[in-house]
PDB file of C-alpha atoms in Angstrom:
ATOM      1  CA  UNK O   1       0.000   0.000   0.000  1.00 77.00           C
ATOM      2  CA  UNK O   2       2.808   2.414   0.851  1.00 80.00           C
ATOM      3  CA  UNK O   3       4.289   1.973  -2.631  1.00 79.00           C
ATOM      4  CA  UNK O   4       0.947   2.839  -4.290  1.00 85.00           C
ATOM      5  CA  UNK O   5       0.711   5.947  -2.130  1.00 89.00           C
ATOM      6  CA  UNK O   6       4.229   6.902  -3.261  1.00 85.00           C
ATOM      7  CA  UNK O   7       3.202   6.591  -6.937  1.00 85.00           C
ATOM      8  CA  UNK O   8       0.075   8.694  -6.288  1.00 89.00           C
ATOM      9  CA  UNK O   9       2.230  11.330  -4.606  1.00 89.00           C
ATOM     10  CA  UNK O  10       4.565  11.320  -7.625  1.00 86.00           C
ATOM     11  CA  UNK O  11       1.723  12.018 -10.079  1.00 87.00           C
ATOM     12  CA  UNK O  12       0.409  14.873  -7.942  1.00 91.00           C
ATOM     13  CA  UNK O  13       3.922  16.337  -7.602  1.00 85.00           C
ATOM     14  CA  UNK O  14       4.242  16.456 -11.382  1.00 84.00           C
ATOM     15  CA  UNK O  15       1.180  18.733 -11.608  1.00 87.00           C
ATOM     16  CA  UNK O  16       2.531  20.763  -8.689  1.00 87.00           C
ATOM     17  CA  UNK O  17       5.812  21.392 -10.566  1.00 84.00           C
ATOM     18  CA  UNK O  18       3.954  22.390 -13.728  1.00 85.00           C
ATOM     19  CA  UNK O  19       1.694  24.882 -11.941  1.00 88.00           C
ATOM     20  CA  UNK O  20       4.699  26.225 -10.046  1.00 88.00           C
ATOM     21  CA  UNK O  21       6.554  26.855 -13.314  1.00 84.00           C
ATOM     22  CA  UNK O  22       3.479  28.610 -14.770  1.00 86.00           C
ATOM     23  CA  UNK O  23       2.998  30.854 -11.733  1.00 91.00           C
ATOM     24  CA  UNK O  24       6.692  31.838 -11.614  1.00 89.00           C
ATOM     25  CA  UNK O  25       6.911  32.841 -15.273  1.00 85.00           C
ATOM     26  CA  UNK O  26       7.714  36.606 -15.336  1.00 87.00           C
ATOM     27  CA  UNK O  27       6.672  36.834 -11.698  1.00 92.00           C
ATOM     28  CA  UNK O  28       8.226  37.699  -8.328  1.00 91.00           C
ATOM     29  CA  UNK O  29       9.378  34.543  -6.554  1.00 90.00           C
ATOM     30  CA  UNK O  30       9.006  35.393  -2.862  1.00 92.00           C
ATOM     31  CA  UNK O  31       5.345  36.519  -2.994  1.00 94.00           C
ATOM     32  CA  UNK O  32       4.421  33.351  -4.913  1.00 94.00           C
ATOM     33  CA  UNK O  33       6.165  31.242  -2.271  1.00 93.00           C
ATOM     34  CA  UNK O  34       4.513  33.211   0.534  1.00 95.00           C
ATOM     35  CA  UNK O  35       1.038  32.745  -0.948  1.00 95.00           C
ATOM     36  CA  UNK O  36       1.744  29.053  -1.401  1.00 94.00           C
ATOM     37  CA  UNK O  37       2.411  28.734   2.345  1.00 94.00           C
ATOM     38  CA  UNK O  38      -0.723  30.761   3.140  1.00 95.00           C
ATOM     39  CA  UNK O  39      -3.066  28.687   0.955  1.00 96.00           C
ATOM     40  CA  UNK O  40      -1.526  25.410   2.158  1.00 94.00           C
ATOM     41  CA  UNK O  41      -2.125  26.505   5.746  1.00 95.00           C
ATOM     42  CA  UNK O  42      -5.723  27.426   4.974  1.00 95.00           C
ATOM     43  CA  UNK O  43      -6.279  23.924   3.602  1.00 94.00           C
ATOM     44  CA  UNK O  44      -5.235  22.330   6.904  1.00 94.00           C
ATOM     45  CA  UNK O  45      -6.427  24.949   9.389  1.00 95.00           C
ATOM     46  CA  UNK O  46     -10.016  23.591   9.462  1.00 94.00           C
ATOM     47  CA  UNK O  47      -8.701  20.112  10.363  1.00 95.00           C
ATOM     48  CA  UNK O  48      -6.647  21.593  13.221  1.00 95.00           C
ATOM     49  CA  UNK O  49      -9.610  23.570  14.601  1.00 95.00           C
ATOM     50  CA  UNK O  50     -12.198  20.800  14.185  1.00 94.00           C
ATOM     51  CA  UNK O  51      -9.892  18.279  15.863  1.00 93.00           C
ATOM     52  CA  UNK O  52      -9.172  20.665  18.744  1.00 92.00           C
ATOM     53  CA  UNK O  53     -12.761  21.660  19.541  1.00 92.00           C
ATOM     54  CA  UNK O  54     -15.009  18.805  18.363  1.00 91.00           C
ATOM     55  CA  UNK O  55     -14.841  14.994  18.212  1.00 89.00           C
ATOM     56  CA  UNK O  56     -16.006  14.967  14.555  1.00 91.00           C
ATOM     57  CA  UNK O  57     -12.683  13.708  13.162  1.00 88.00           C
ATOM     58  CA  UNK O  58     -11.730  11.374  15.995  1.00 89.00           C
ATOM     59  CA  UNK O  59     -10.334   8.100  14.694  1.00 85.00           C
ATOM     60  CA  UNK O  60     -10.154   9.275  11.050  1.00 89.00           C
ATOM     61  CA  UNK O  61      -7.063   9.874   8.946  1.00 85.00           C
ATOM     62  CA  UNK O  62      -7.876  13.614   8.973  1.00 89.00           C
ATOM     63  CA  UNK O  63      -7.692  14.001  12.737  1.00 92.00           C
ATOM     64  CA  UNK O  64      -4.981  16.362  14.010  1.00 93.00           C
ATOM     65  CA  UNK O  65      -4.280  15.315  17.611  1.00 93.00           C
ATOM     66  CA  UNK O  66      -3.452  18.103  20.057  1.00 93.00           C
ATOM     67  CA  UNK O  67       0.251  17.891  20.942  1.00 93.00           C
ATOM     68  CA  UNK O  68       2.660  19.887  23.092  1.00 93.00           C
ATOM     69  CA  UNK O  69       5.942  21.714  22.613  1.00 94.00           C
ATOM     70  CA  UNK O  70       7.897  18.441  22.693  1.00 93.00           C
ATOM     71  CA  UNK O  71       6.367  17.662  19.276  1.00 94.00           C
ATOM     72  CA  UNK O  72       6.050  21.180  17.848  1.00 96.00           C
ATOM     73  CA  UNK O  73       9.780  21.883  18.204  1.00 95.00           C
ATOM     74  CA  UNK O  74      10.519  19.029  15.781  1.00 96.00           C
ATOM     75  CA  UNK O  75       7.898  20.331  13.338  1.00 95.00           C
ATOM     76  CA  UNK O  76       9.386  23.851  13.420  1.00 96.00           C
ATOM     77  CA  UNK O  77      12.755  22.391  12.381  1.00 95.00           C
ATOM     78  CA  UNK O  78      10.940  20.619   9.531  1.00 94.00           C
ATOM     79  CA  UNK O  79       9.425  23.952   8.442  1.00 95.00           C
ATOM     80  CA  UNK O  80      12.824  25.656   8.178  1.00 95.00           C
ATOM     81  CA  UNK O  81      14.315  22.760   6.190  1.00 94.00           C
ATOM     82  CA  UNK O  82      11.412  22.604   3.713  1.00 92.00           C
ATOM     83  CA  UNK O  83      11.273  26.368   3.247  1.00 93.00           C
ATOM     84  CA  UNK O  84      15.015  26.470   2.509  1.00 93.00           C
ATOM     85  CA  UNK O  85      14.546  23.803  -0.163  1.00 91.00           C
ATOM     86  CA  UNK O  86      11.567  25.645  -1.659  1.00 89.00           C
ATOM     87  CA  UNK O  87      13.404  28.976  -1.849  1.00 91.00           C
ATOM     88  CA  UNK O  88      16.286  27.470  -3.775  1.00 91.00           C
ATOM     89  CA  UNK O  89      13.897  25.454  -5.914  1.00 88.00           C
ATOM     90  CA  UNK O  90      11.553  28.336  -6.781  1.00 88.00           C
ATOM     91  CA  UNK O  91      14.363  30.672  -7.869  1.00 89.00           C
ATOM     92  CA  UNK O  92      16.003  27.910  -9.885  1.00 87.00           C
ATOM     93  CA  UNK O  93      12.771  26.864 -11.572  1.00 84.00           C
ATOM     94  CA  UNK O  94      11.966  30.428 -12.603  1.00 85.00           C
ATOM     95  CA  UNK O  95      15.205  30.695 -14.590  1.00 80.00           C
ATOM     96  CA  UNK O  96      15.563  27.157 -15.975  1.00 80.00           C
ATOM     97  CA  UNK O  97      13.482  24.967 -18.337  1.00 75.00           C
ATOM     98  CA  UNK O  98      11.123  22.551 -16.605  1.00 68.00           C
ATOM     99  CA  UNK O  99      12.617  19.728 -18.682  1.00 65.00           C
ATOM    100  CA  UNK O 100      15.999  20.454 -17.019  1.00 71.00           C
ATOM    101  CA  UNK O 101      14.730  21.003 -13.468  1.00 73.00           C
ATOM    102  CA  UNK O 102      12.619  17.836 -13.357  1.00 66.00           C
ATOM    103  CA  UNK O 103      15.380  15.335 -14.135  1.00 64.00           C
ATOM    104  CA  UNK O 104      17.813  17.090 -11.757  1.00 71.00           C
ATOM    105  CA  UNK O 105      15.244  16.756  -8.985  1.00 68.00           C
ATOM    106  CA  UNK O 106      14.870  13.107  -9.980  1.00 63.00           C
ATOM    107  CA  UNK O 107      18.411  12.490  -8.695  1.00 65.00           C
ATOM    108  CA  UNK O 108      17.478  13.647  -5.169  1.00 71.00           C
ATOM    109  CA  UNK O 109      16.661  10.084  -4.016  1.00 68.00           C
ATOM    110  CA  UNK O 110      20.273   9.055  -4.540  1.00 69.00           C
ATOM    111  CA  UNK O 111      21.217  11.363  -1.654  1.00 72.00           C
ATOM    112  CA  UNK O 112      18.277  10.029   0.353  1.00 72.00           C
ATOM    113  CA  UNK O 113      19.476   6.506  -0.368  1.00 71.00           C
ATOM    114  CA  UNK O 114      22.920   7.153   1.083  1.00 70.00           C
ATOM    115  CA  UNK O 115      21.381   8.768   4.146  1.00 74.00           C
ATOM    116  CA  UNK O 116      18.841   5.961   4.590  1.00 72.00           C
ATOM    117  CA  UNK O 117      21.602   3.354   4.480  1.00 73.00           C
ATOM    118  CA  UNK O 118      23.756   5.238   7.001  1.00 73.00           C
ATOM    119  CA  UNK O 119      20.990   6.379   9.375  1.00 73.00           C
ATOM    120  CA  UNK O 120      18.171   3.851   9.133  1.00 68.00           C
ATOM    121  CA  UNK O 121      20.168   0.810   8.058  1.00 73.00           C
ATOM    122  CA  UNK O 122      18.134   0.299   4.896  1.00 68.00           C
ATOM    123  CA  UNK O 123      19.596  -2.143   2.372  1.00 74.00           C
ATOM    124  CA  UNK O 124      18.855  -2.397  -1.329  1.00 73.00           C
ATOM    125  CA  UNK O 125      18.639  -5.526  -3.442  1.00 79.00           C
ATOM    126  CA  UNK O 126      20.048  -5.958  -6.953  1.00 85.00           C
ATOM    127  CA  UNK O 127      17.006  -4.536  -8.776  1.00 82.00           C
ATOM    128  CA  UNK O 128      16.947  -1.475  -6.530  1.00 75.00           C
ATOM    129  CA  UNK O 129      20.657  -0.843  -7.086  1.00 80.00           C
ATOM    130  CA  UNK O 130      20.131  -1.006 -10.868  1.00 84.00           C
ATOM    131  CA  UNK O 131      17.388   1.619 -10.514  1.00 76.00           C
ATOM    132  CA  UNK O 132      19.684   3.908  -8.525  1.00 73.00           C
ATOM    133  CA  UNK O 133      22.573   3.578 -10.988  1.00 80.00           C
ATOM    134  CA  UNK O 134      20.281   4.470 -13.897  1.00 79.00           C
ATOM    135  CA  UNK O 135      19.141   7.602 -12.027  1.00 68.00           C
ATOM    136  CA  UNK O 136      22.761   8.685 -11.531  1.00 70.00           C
ATOM    137  CA  UNK O 137      23.553   8.058 -15.195  1.00 76.00           C
ATOM    138  CA  UNK O 138      20.568  10.163 -16.278  1.00 70.00           C
ATOM    139  CA  UNK O 139      21.952  13.170 -14.361  1.00 61.00           C
ATOM    140  CA  UNK O 140      25.239  13.168 -16.243  1.00 65.00           C
ATOM    141  CA  UNK O 141      23.449  12.758 -19.563  1.00 69.00           C
ATOM    142  CA  UNK O 142      21.182  15.673 -18.669  1.00 61.00           C
ATOM    143  CA  UNK O 143      24.179  17.978 -18.240  1.00 57.00           C
ATOM    144  CA  UNK O 144      25.024  17.342 -21.895  1.00 60.00           C
ATOM    145  CA  UNK O 145      21.462  18.148 -22.947  1.00 60.00           C
ATOM    146  CA  UNK O 146      21.595  21.401 -21.007  1.00 56.00           C
ATOM    147  CA  UNK O 147      24.704  22.589 -22.869  1.00 56.00           C
ATOM    148  CA  UNK O 148      22.713  22.570 -26.102  1.00 59.00           C
ATOM    149  CA  UNK O 149      20.543  25.314 -24.584  1.00 57.00           C
ATOM    150  CA  UNK O 150      23.510  27.313 -23.383  1.00 57.00           C
ATOM    151  CA  UNK O 151      23.147  26.048 -19.811  1.00 60.00           C
ATOM    152  CA  UNK O 152      26.584  25.276 -18.401  1.00 60.00           C
ATOM    153  CA  UNK O 153      26.071  23.128 -15.334  1.00 62.00           C
ATOM    154  CA  UNK O 154      29.403  24.255 -13.862  1.00 64.00           C
ATOM    155  CA  UNK O 155      28.914  28.010 -14.201  1.00 66.00           C
ATOM    156  CA  UNK O 156      25.145  28.559 -14.051  1.00 74.00           C
ATOM    157  CA  UNK O 157      24.109  29.709 -10.566  1.00 82.00           C
ATOM    158  CA  UNK O 158      20.512  28.577 -11.083  1.00 82.00           C
ATOM    159  CA  UNK O 159      21.745  25.010 -11.559  1.00 83.00           C
ATOM    160  CA  UNK O 160      23.431  25.322  -8.168  1.00 87.00           C
ATOM    161  CA  UNK O 161      20.151  26.599  -6.720  1.00 89.00           C
ATOM    162  CA  UNK O 162      18.334  23.488  -7.976  1.00 86.00           C
ATOM    163  CA  UNK O 163      21.121  21.250  -6.649  1.00 85.00           C
ATOM    164  CA  UNK O 164      20.912  22.966  -3.241  1.00 90.00           C
ATOM    165  CA  UNK O 165      17.137  22.507  -3.346  1.00 89.00           C
ATOM    166  CA  UNK O 166      17.708  18.807  -4.001  1.00 85.00           C
ATOM    167  CA  UNK O 167      20.194  18.493  -1.118  1.00 87.00           C
ATOM    168  CA  UNK O 168      17.945  20.244   1.408  1.00 90.00           C
ATOM    169  CA  UNK O 169      15.010  18.247   0.029  1.00 86.00           C
ATOM    170  CA  UNK O 170      16.922  15.033   0.663  1.00 84.00           C
ATOM    171  CA  UNK O 171      17.634  16.134   4.240  1.00 88.00           C
ATOM    172  CA  UNK O 172      13.923  16.841   4.623  1.00 88.00           C
ATOM    173  CA  UNK O 173      13.054  13.371   3.312  1.00 82.00           C
ATOM    174  CA  UNK O 174      15.318  11.648   5.827  1.00 85.00           C
ATOM    175  CA  UNK O 175      13.918  13.819   8.606  1.00 90.00           C
ATOM    176  CA  UNK O 176      10.382  12.887   7.502  1.00 86.00           C
ATOM    177  CA  UNK O 177      11.119   9.209   8.021  1.00 80.00           C
ATOM    178  CA  UNK O 178      12.323  10.012  11.536  1.00 86.00           C
ATOM    179  CA  UNK O 179       9.188  12.078  12.260  1.00 90.00           C
ATOM    180  CA  UNK O 180       6.765   9.492  10.883  1.00 83.00           C
ATOM    181  CA  UNK O 181       8.209   6.867  13.223  1.00 83.00           C
ATOM    182  CA  UNK O 182       7.109   8.972  16.186  1.00 87.00           C
ATOM    183  CA  UNK O 183       4.306  11.375  15.279  1.00 91.00           C
ATOM    184  CA  UNK O 184       0.909  11.473  13.569  1.00 90.00           C
ATOM    185  CA  UNK O 185       1.217  12.387   9.838  1.00 89.00           C
ATOM    186  CA  UNK O 186      -1.551  15.001   9.964  1.00 92.00           C
ATOM    187  CA  UNK O 187       0.062  16.727  12.948  1.00 94.00           C
ATOM    188  CA  UNK O 188       3.310  17.129  11.028  1.00 93.00           C
ATOM    189  CA  UNK O 189       1.774  18.181   7.711  1.00 91.00           C
ATOM    190  CA  UNK O 190      -0.772  20.580   9.191  1.00 94.00           C
ATOM    191  CA  UNK O 191       1.509  22.418  11.560  1.00 95.00           C
ATOM    192  CA  UNK O 192       4.607  22.650   9.362  1.00 93.00           C
ATOM    193  CA  UNK O 193       2.501  24.524   6.806  1.00 93.00           C
ATOM    194  CA  UNK O 194       1.251  26.922   9.491  1.00 95.00           C
ATOM    195  CA  UNK O 195       4.754  27.585  10.812  1.00 96.00           C
ATOM    196  CA  UNK O 196       6.025  28.332   7.310  1.00 95.00           C
ATOM    197  CA  UNK O 197       3.627  31.280   7.058  1.00 95.00           C
ATOM    198  CA  UNK O 198       5.153  32.827  10.179  1.00 95.00           C
ATOM    199  CA  UNK O 199       8.670  32.227   8.854  1.00 95.00           C
ATOM    200  CA  UNK O 200       7.821  33.808   5.488  1.00 94.00           C
ATOM    201  CA  UNK O 201       6.268  36.981   6.953  1.00 94.00           C
ATOM    202  CA  UNK O 202       9.564  38.662   7.973  1.00 94.00           C
ATOM    203  CA  UNK O 203      11.211  37.453   4.754  1.00 92.00           C
ATOM    204  CA  UNK O 204       8.516  39.180   2.671  1.00 93.00           C
ATOM    205  CA  UNK O 205       8.527  42.352   4.781  1.00 92.00           C
ATOM    206  CA  UNK O 206      12.307  42.723   5.038  1.00 90.00           C
ATOM    207  CA  UNK O 207      13.700  41.236   1.818  1.00 85.00           C
ATOM    208  CA  UNK O 208      11.027  41.674  -0.864  1.00 89.00           C
ATOM    209  CA  UNK O 209       8.649  44.527  -0.001  1.00 87.00           C
ATOM    210  CA  UNK O 210      11.244  47.344   0.348  1.00 87.00           C
ATOM    211  CA  UNK O 211      12.843  46.417  -3.019  1.00 85.00           C
ATOM    212  CA  UNK O 212       9.730  45.250  -4.884  1.00 84.00           C
ATOM    213  CA  UNK O 213       9.938  48.077  -7.447  1.00 84.00           C
ATOM    214  CA  UNK O 214      13.531  47.216  -8.330  1.00 83.00           C
ATOM    215  CA  UNK O 215      12.856  43.604  -9.277  1.00 82.00           C
ATOM    216  CA  UNK O 216      10.307  41.558 -11.205  1.00 85.00           C
ATOM    217  CA  UNK O 217       6.827  42.812 -10.219  1.00 90.00           C
ATOM    218  CA  UNK O 218       4.333  40.459  -8.629  1.00 90.00           C
ATOM    219  CA  UNK O 219       1.195  39.541 -10.588  1.00 91.00           C
ATOM    220  CA  UNK O 220      -1.650  37.322  -9.473  1.00 91.00           C
ATOM    221  CA  UNK O 221      -2.060  33.973 -11.218  1.00 90.00           C
ATOM    222  CA  UNK O 222      -4.750  31.425 -10.357  1.00 90.00           C
ATOM    223  CA  UNK O 223      -2.224  28.617 -10.677  1.00 91.00           C
ATOM    224  CA  UNK O 224      -0.761  29.830  -7.359  1.00 93.00           C
ATOM    225  CA  UNK O 225      -3.768  28.255  -5.619  1.00 95.00           C
ATOM    226  CA  UNK O 226      -3.296  25.045  -7.612  1.00 94.00           C
ATOM    227  CA  UNK O 227       0.314  24.860  -6.377  1.00 92.00           C
ATOM    228  CA  UNK O 228      -0.944  24.594  -2.806  1.00 94.00           C
ATOM    229  CA  UNK O 229      -3.761  22.166  -3.619  1.00 94.00           C
ATOM    230  CA  UNK O 230      -1.611  19.658  -5.500  1.00 93.00           C
ATOM    231  CA  UNK O 231       1.329  19.973  -3.088  1.00 90.00           C
ATOM    232  CA  UNK O 232      -0.916  19.364  -0.078  1.00 92.00           C
ATOM    233  CA  UNK O 233      -2.474  16.300  -1.716  1.00 93.00           C
ATOM    234  CA  UNK O 234       0.958  14.960  -2.749  1.00 91.00           C
ATOM    235  CA  UNK O 235       2.375  15.416   0.755  1.00 88.00           C
ATOM    236  CA  UNK O 236      -0.699  13.821   2.333  1.00 88.00           C
ATOM    237  CA  UNK O 237      -0.128  10.625   0.319  1.00 89.00           C
ATOM    238  CA  UNK O 238       3.622  10.834   0.996  1.00 84.00           C
ATOM    239  CA  UNK O 239       3.361  11.139   4.777  1.00 83.00           C
ATOM    240  CA  UNK O 240       0.917   8.259   4.992  1.00 84.00           C
ATOM    241  CA  UNK O 241       3.209   6.130   2.862  1.00 85.00           C
ATOM    242  CA  UNK O 242       6.028   6.771   5.362  1.00 80.00           C
ATOM    243  CA  UNK O 243       3.765   5.990   8.312  1.00 79.00           C
ATOM    244  CA  UNK O 244       3.712   2.285   7.297  1.00 79.00           C
ATOM    245  CA  UNK O 245       6.137   0.242   9.375  1.00 76.00           C
ATOM    246  CA  UNK O 246       7.658  -1.550   6.371  1.00 76.00           C
ATOM    247  CA  UNK O 247       8.018   1.561   4.196  1.00 76.00           C
ATOM    248  CA  UNK O 248      11.508   2.465   2.943  1.00 74.00           C
ATOM    249  CA  UNK O 249      12.323   6.175   2.599  1.00 70.00           C
ATOM    250  CA  UNK O 250      14.953   5.382  -0.061  1.00 68.00           C
ATOM    251  CA  UNK O 251      12.285   3.771  -2.269  1.00 75.00           C
ATOM    252  CA  UNK O 252       9.480   6.240  -1.503  1.00 78.00           C
ATOM    253  CA  UNK O 253      11.785   9.147  -2.330  1.00 73.00           C
ATOM    254  CA  UNK O 254      12.874   7.532  -5.600  1.00 71.00           C
ATOM    255  CA  UNK O 255       9.313   6.761  -6.686  1.00 76.00           C
ATOM    256  CA  UNK O 256       8.210  10.335  -5.923  1.00 76.00           C
ATOM    257  CA  UNK O 257      10.752  11.586  -8.410  1.00 69.00           C
ATOM    258  CA  UNK O 258       8.647   9.847 -11.051  1.00 71.00           C
ATOM    259  CA  UNK O 259       6.829  13.188 -11.026  1.00 73.00           C
ATOM    260  CA  UNK O 260       9.357  14.142 -13.710  1.00 69.00           C
ATOM    261  CA  UNK O 261       7.148  12.299 -16.231  1.00 72.00           C
ATOM    262  CA  UNK O 262       4.212  14.662 -15.694  1.00 74.00           C
ATOM    263  CA  UNK O 263       6.374  17.790 -15.498  1.00 69.00           C
ATOM    264  CA  UNK O 264       8.265  16.750 -18.654  1.00 70.00           C
ATOM    265  CA  UNK O 265       5.002  16.411 -20.578  1.00 72.00           C
ATOM    266  CA  UNK O 266       3.898  19.854 -19.396  1.00 68.00           C
ATOM    267  CA  UNK O 267       7.255  21.312 -20.433  1.00 67.00           C
ATOM    268  CA  UNK O 268       6.932  19.788 -23.891  1.00 66.00           C
ATOM    269  CA  UNK O 269       3.245  20.435 -24.583  1.00 66.00           C
ATOM    270  CA  UNK O 270       2.520  23.733 -22.834  1.00 64.00           C
ATOM    271  CA  UNK O 271       5.845  25.525 -22.333  1.00 59.00           C
ATOM    272  CA  UNK O 272       7.275  24.537 -25.752  1.00 64.00           C
ATOM    273  CA  UNK O 273      10.729  23.775 -24.374  1.00 60.00           C
ATOM    274  CA  UNK O 274      13.640  22.729 -26.606  1.00 63.00           C
ATOM    275  CA  UNK O 275      15.919  19.715 -27.189  1.00 64.00           C
ATOM    276  CA  UNK O 276      13.196  17.309 -26.147  1.00 65.00           C
ATOM    277  CA  UNK O 277      14.690  14.295 -27.920  1.00 69.00           C
ATOM    278  CA  UNK O 278      17.922  14.242 -25.926  1.00 66.00           C
ATOM    279  CA  UNK O 279      16.057  15.015 -22.703  1.00 67.00           C
ATOM    280  CA  UNK O 280      13.597  12.224 -23.483  1.00 73.00           C
ATOM    281  CA  UNK O 281      16.498   9.738 -23.335  1.00 75.00           C
ATOM    282  CA  UNK O 282      17.275  10.988 -19.817  1.00 72.00           C
ATOM    283  CA  UNK O 283      13.610  10.614 -18.927  1.00 72.00           C
ATOM    284  CA  UNK O 284      13.472   7.052 -20.258  1.00 78.00           C
ATOM    285  CA  UNK O 285      16.454   6.148 -18.059  1.00 77.00           C
ATOM    286  CA  UNK O 286      14.592   7.531 -15.048  1.00 71.00           C
ATOM    287  CA  UNK O 287      11.491   5.512 -15.962  1.00 74.00           C
ATOM    288  CA  UNK O 288      13.476   2.296 -16.390  1.00 81.00           C
ATOM    289  CA  UNK O 289      15.053   3.010 -13.014  1.00 75.00           C
ATOM    290  CA  UNK O 290      11.578   3.392 -11.473  1.00 69.00           C
ATOM    291  CA  UNK O 291      10.574   0.049 -12.971  1.00 76.00           C
ATOM    292  CA  UNK O 292      13.554  -1.720 -11.408  1.00 79.00           C
ATOM    293  CA  UNK O 293      12.780  -0.097  -8.062  1.00 68.00           C
ATOM    294  CA  UNK O 294       9.237  -1.413  -8.339  1.00 66.00           C
ATOM    295  CA  UNK O 295      10.501  -4.914  -9.115  1.00 74.00           C
ATOM    296  CA  UNK O 296      12.861  -4.784  -6.175  1.00 71.00           C
ATOM    297  CA  UNK O 297      10.097  -3.659  -3.800  1.00 61.00           C
ATOM    298  CA  UNK O 298       7.511  -6.328  -4.678  1.00 61.00           C
TER     299      UNK O 298
END
């Protein structure tokens, strides 16, 4: 069941990436990120309030149990880690093609794999190792595809932003596994979204608002709401996948990167991005890798 939830999360993440790319096109990054945290919080706020003041959600998967500071302090750390990853990722995605960003993000599970082996003692079988090796190979092939568009992986700062987003995202994934072993999934997902709003407020007021006229202006786009909706749904499936005792964060993380399939299609069909043939080879390698991971997890 946890593997099916991981695949569902991957599909939803693909739509999330596509709507994120659309909302960031010729738009200010920080306000889009801030609104994403606001709308995500509004999605979960009713569950927090209903759970706190009525028994209507008791015993359901939507219940948000009331917890104390001993739990909230771990969730606050989660909020800072995720927000760091999002900041790097949003700026990088604004300036790079979606068909480049997606496959780079697809290599994030390799870092999670190393961490899972060192921290949680997870071990991969032959099929799973084949899947990981194919993911690594696809990254190096992607760097060649990027050069055809004038994107030098060594000297383009936005590539480094996406790589930093992947690293902090991998740290977040490992931390998620630790949290899901101890805490209710809805508690973590609901409250980390709320805390991100409070973290973003000073960032908006101090870093963006005073200099808003000197940079790309902010414009409203309805896809900003869709970012929050699809991200919240993807994370909901993801956290419940990790809550299963036999779930493996190394595999869940790898499967979630299958979102590159959806984002690649959006990049090709709606954003009219270039050099699709060479990038498609990278994508096929990722897909074959996902297949081997599935075989190894049966």
